[in-house]
mmCIF file of C-alpha atoms in Angstrom:
data_model
loop_
_atom_site.group_PDB
_atom_site.id
_atom_site.type_symbol
_atom_site.label_atom_id
_atom_site.label_comp_id
_atom_site.label_asym_id
_atom_site.label_seq_id
_atom_site.Cartn_x
_atom_site.Cartn_y
_atom_site.Cartn_z
ATOM 1 C CA GLY A 11 100.891 102.921 121.653
ATOM 2 C CA THR A 12 102.151 100.268 124.015
ATOM 3 C CA ARG A 13 99.694 101.475 126.679
ATOM 4 C CA VAL A 14 96.493 101.517 124.630
ATOM 5 C CA HIS A 15 95.384 98.122 125.991
ATOM 6 C CA ARG A 16 95.159 99.692 129.463
ATOM 7 C CA TYR A 17 92.222 101.829 128.328
ATOM 8 C CA LEU A 18 90.081 98.929 127.171
ATOM 9 C CA PRO A 19 87.180 98.028 129.453
ATOM 10 C CA LEU A 20 87.896 95.097 131.755
ATOM 11 C CA VAL A 21 84.721 93.413 130.522
ATOM 12 C CA ILE A 22 86.552 92.755 127.266
ATOM 13 C CA PRO A 23 88.151 89.347 127.821
ATOM 14 C CA ALA A 24 91.739 89.352 129.081
ATOM 15 C CA GLU A 25 92.774 87.330 126.012
ATOM 16 C CA ALA A 26 91.576 90.126 123.710
ATOM 17 C CA ARG A 27 93.199 92.852 125.822
ATOM 18 C CA HIS A 28 96.435 90.821 125.780
ATOM 19 C CA TYR A 29 96.168 90.553 121.985
ATOM 20 C CA VAL A 30 96.060 94.352 121.772
ATOM 21 C CA ARG A 31 98.909 94.601 124.312
ATOM 22 C CA ASP A 32 101.064 92.169 122.322
ATOM 23 C CA GLY A 33 100.035 93.407 118.877
ATOM 24 C CA VAL A 34 100.578 97.156 119.299
ATOM 25 C CA LEU A 35 104.348 97.273 119.788
ATOM 26 C CA ALA A 36 105.119 100.968 119.292
ATOM 27 C CA GLY A 37 103.675 104.260 118.208
ATOM 28 C CA SER A 38 102.416 107.585 119.362
ATOM 29 C CA ALA A 39 99.032 109.199 119.044
ATOM 30 C CA SER A 40 97.693 112.677 118.648
ATOM 31 C CA THR A 41 94.208 114.098 118.429
ATOM 32 C CA VAL A 42 92.791 111.421 120.701
ATOM 33 C CA ALA A 43 89.031 111.420 121.214
ATOM 34 C CA PHE A 44 87.662 109.392 124.126
ATOM 35 C CA ARG A 45 83.922 109.021 124.626
ATOM 36 C CA VAL A 46 82.105 107.006 127.243
ATOM 37 C CA LYS A 47 78.378 107.493 127.735
ATOM 38 C CA GLY A 48 76.099 105.267 129.778
ATOM 39 C CA ASP A 49 76.151 103.118 132.878
ATOM 40 C CA LEU A 50 79.736 101.840 133.225
ATOM 41 C CA HIS A 51 78.325 98.504 134.322
ATOM 42 C CA ASP A 52 77.226 97.982 130.692
ATOM 43 C CA LEU A 53 80.648 98.656 129.098
ATOM 44 C CA PRO A 54 81.538 98.191 126.235
ATOM 45 C CA PHE A 55 77.908 98.913 125.283
ATOM 46 C CA ASN A 56 77.490 96.249 122.599
ATOM 47 C CA ASP A 57 73.843 97.301 122.469
ATOM 48 C CA PRO A 58 73.903 100.935 121.243
ATOM 49 C CA LYS A 59 70.802 101.656 123.344
ATOM 50 C CA GLN A 60 72.907 101.107 126.495
ATOM 51 C CA GLY A 61 75.510 103.751 125.715
ATOM 52 C CA GLU A 62 78.656 104.560 123.805
ATOM 53 C CA PHE A 63 82.310 103.578 124.122
ATOM 54 C CA ARG A 64 84.747 104.955 121.560
ATOM 55 C CA ILE A 65 88.434 105.810 121.478
ATOM 56 C CA ALA A 66 89.816 107.246 118.236
ATOM 57 C CA ALA A 67 93.345 108.483 117.653
ATOM 58 C CA GLN A 68 95.611 109.537 114.847
ATOM 59 C CA VAL A 69 98.616 107.238 115.152
ATOM 60 C CA GLN A 70 102.148 107.842 113.912
ATOM 61 C CA ASN A 71 105.201 105.600 113.653
ATOM 62 C CA ALA A 72 103.381 102.561 115.022
ATOM 63 C CA THR A 73 104.412 98.941 114.878
ATOM 64 C CA TYR A 74 101.547 96.449 114.716
ATOM 65 C CA ALA A 75 102.059 92.693 114.836
ATOM 66 C CA PHE A 76 98.676 91.517 113.581
ATOM 67 C CA VAL A 77 99.806 87.981 114.474
ATOM 68 C CA PRO A 78 101.847 88.618 117.628
ATOM 69 C CA PRO A 79 104.075 85.866 119.053
ATOM 70 C CA SER A 80 101.537 85.273 121.864
ATOM 71 C CA VAL A 81 98.997 83.909 119.344
ATOM 72 C CA GLN A 82 101.497 82.418 116.888
ATOM 73 C CA PRO A 83 101.278 78.611 116.780
ATOM 74 C CA ALA A 84 104.365 76.945 118.238
ATOM 75 C CA GLY A 85 107.010 76.060 115.692
ATOM 76 C CA GLU A 86 105.756 78.424 112.975
ATOM 77 C CA LEU A 87 107.788 81.287 111.615
ATOM 78 C CA PRO A 88 106.637 84.663 112.919
ATOM 79 C CA TRP A 89 104.557 86.832 110.617
ATOM 80 C CA PRO A 90 106.220 90.114 109.726
ATOM 81 C CA ALA A 91 104.875 93.094 111.632
ATOM 82 C CA LEU A 92 103.768 96.317 109.998
ATOM 83 C CA THR A 93 106.086 99.199 110.924
ATOM 84 C CA GLY A 94 106.231 102.938 110.468
ATOM 85 C CA LEU A 95 102.441 102.948 110.394
ATOM 86 C CA SER A 96 100.402 106.089 110.342
ATOM 87 C CA GLY A 97 96.618 106.095 110.308
ATOM 88 C CA GLU A 98 93.574 106.144 112.545
ATOM 89 C CA LEU A 99 93.129 103.651 115.386
ATOM 90 C CA VAL A 100 89.553 103.216 116.615
ATOM 91 C CA PHE A 101 88.171 101.164 119.474
ATOM 92 C CA GLU A 102 84.392 101.240 119.329
ATOM 93 C CA ARG A 103 82.251 99.109 121.580
ATOM 94 C CA ALA A 104 83.927 95.683 121.410
ATOM 95 C CA SER A 105 85.713 96.265 118.096
ATOM 96 C CA MET A 106 89.089 97.553 116.945
ATOM 97 C CA GLN A 107 89.922 99.121 113.587
ATOM 98 C CA VAL A 108 92.932 100.633 111.892
ATOM 99 C CA ILE A 109 91.767 102.942 109.107
ATOM 100 C CA GLY A 110 93.701 104.412 106.192
ATOM 101 C CA ALA A 111 97.101 103.304 107.422
ATOM 102 C CA SER A 112 100.369 103.367 105.537
ATOM 103 C CA GLY A 113 103.726 101.850 106.430
ATOM 104 C CA GLN A 114 105.887 98.856 105.561
ATOM 105 C CA PHE A 115 106.570 95.276 106.622
ATOM 106 C CA THR A 116 109.415 94.458 108.979
ATOM 107 C CA GLY A 117 112.352 93.294 106.894
ATOM 108 C CA ALA A 118 110.987 94.718 103.631
ATOM 109 C CA ARG A 119 111.670 98.447 103.722
ATOM 110 C CA THR A 120 111.125 98.925 99.982
ATOM 111 C CA VAL A 121 107.626 97.405 100.017
ATOM 112 C CA ARG A 122 105.250 100.231 100.887
ATOM 113 C CA ILE A 123 101.803 99.519 102.343
ATOM 114 C CA SER A 124 99.008 102.023 101.778
ATOM 115 C CA GLN A 125 95.267 102.278 102.282
ATOM 116 C CA ALA A 126 95.502 99.574 104.948
ATOM 117 C CA GLN A 127 92.343 98.660 106.848
ATOM 118 C CA THR A 128 92.462 96.249 109.763
ATOM 119 C CA GLN A 129 89.442 95.180 111.735
ATOM 120 C CA ILE A 130 88.598 92.970 114.640
ATOM 121 C CA ALA A 131 84.807 93.129 114.687
ATOM 122 C CA ASP A 132 84.498 91.575 118.130
ATOM 123 C CA LEU A 133 87.412 91.570 120.569
ATOM 124 C CA GLU A 134 85.701 88.758 122.465
ATOM 125 C CA HIS A 135 86.289 86.578 119.371
ATOM 126 C CA PRO A 136 89.425 88.113 117.814
ATOM 127 C CA VAL A 137 89.385 87.359 114.097
ATOM 128 C CA VAL A 138 91.647 89.798 112.266
ATOM 129 C CA GLU A 139 90.689 91.086 108.826
ATOM 130 C CA VAL A 140 93.333 92.994 106.865
ATOM 131 C CA SER A 141 93.008 94.777 103.546
ATOM 132 C CA ALA A 142 95.795 96.872 102.022
ATOM 133 C CA GLN A 143 97.603 97.872 98.884
ATOM 134 C CA ALA A 144 101.325 97.224 98.486
ATOM 135 C CA SER A 145 103.885 98.636 96.111
ATOM 136 C CA GLY A 146 107.550 97.832 95.655
ATOM 137 C CA PRO A 147 109.759 95.126 94.156
ATOM 138 C CA LEU A 148 107.702 92.021 93.424
ATOM 139 C CA THR A 149 110.452 89.647 94.590
ATOM 140 C CA GLU A 150 110.593 91.302 98.011
ATOM 141 C CA PHE A 151 106.798 91.230 98.334
ATOM 142 C CA LEU A 152 106.694 87.550 97.319
ATOM 143 C CA ASP A 153 109.283 86.804 100.025
ATOM 144 C CA ILE A 154 106.878 88.338 102.574
ATOM 145 C CA VAL A 155 103.931 86.333 101.206
ATOM 146 C CA LYS A 156 106.028 83.141 101.316
ATOM 147 C CA LYS A 157 106.934 83.771 104.976
ATOM 148 C CA ILE A 158 103.245 84.224 105.808
ATOM 149 C CA ALA A 159 102.146 81.156 103.825
ATOM 150 C CA ASP A 160 104.784 78.812 105.275
#
């Protein structure tokens, strides 16, 4: 997991590749599918007519800091990372997605995350969208929300 950023095309801005480097903190992958089709000069093939770039992998026991310290504003408390994640990680063209993931937040082992979807539609302009369901003690979940909101 910590090496996945190395497989991103160099035409994706260094800032975005560093986000992936700093955000994917652990994990292993199986059933990895890697597809590149087209003139490599046109990577990551934002125009589907130019070609195809796609990496998809089933990920286990991953840690993902969707707001890694490298993008955290100075003086703010760090956002809790998601740990013990399992799901599908997909890089397609200039986007990144985590699909159908489950895991928990760092520091909140009894709050279980399921059906998590994370997307960065364009790694050149990394805006992170996260959708998930959580279950567990409400007080522990509210502590996580408070940390994020502060």
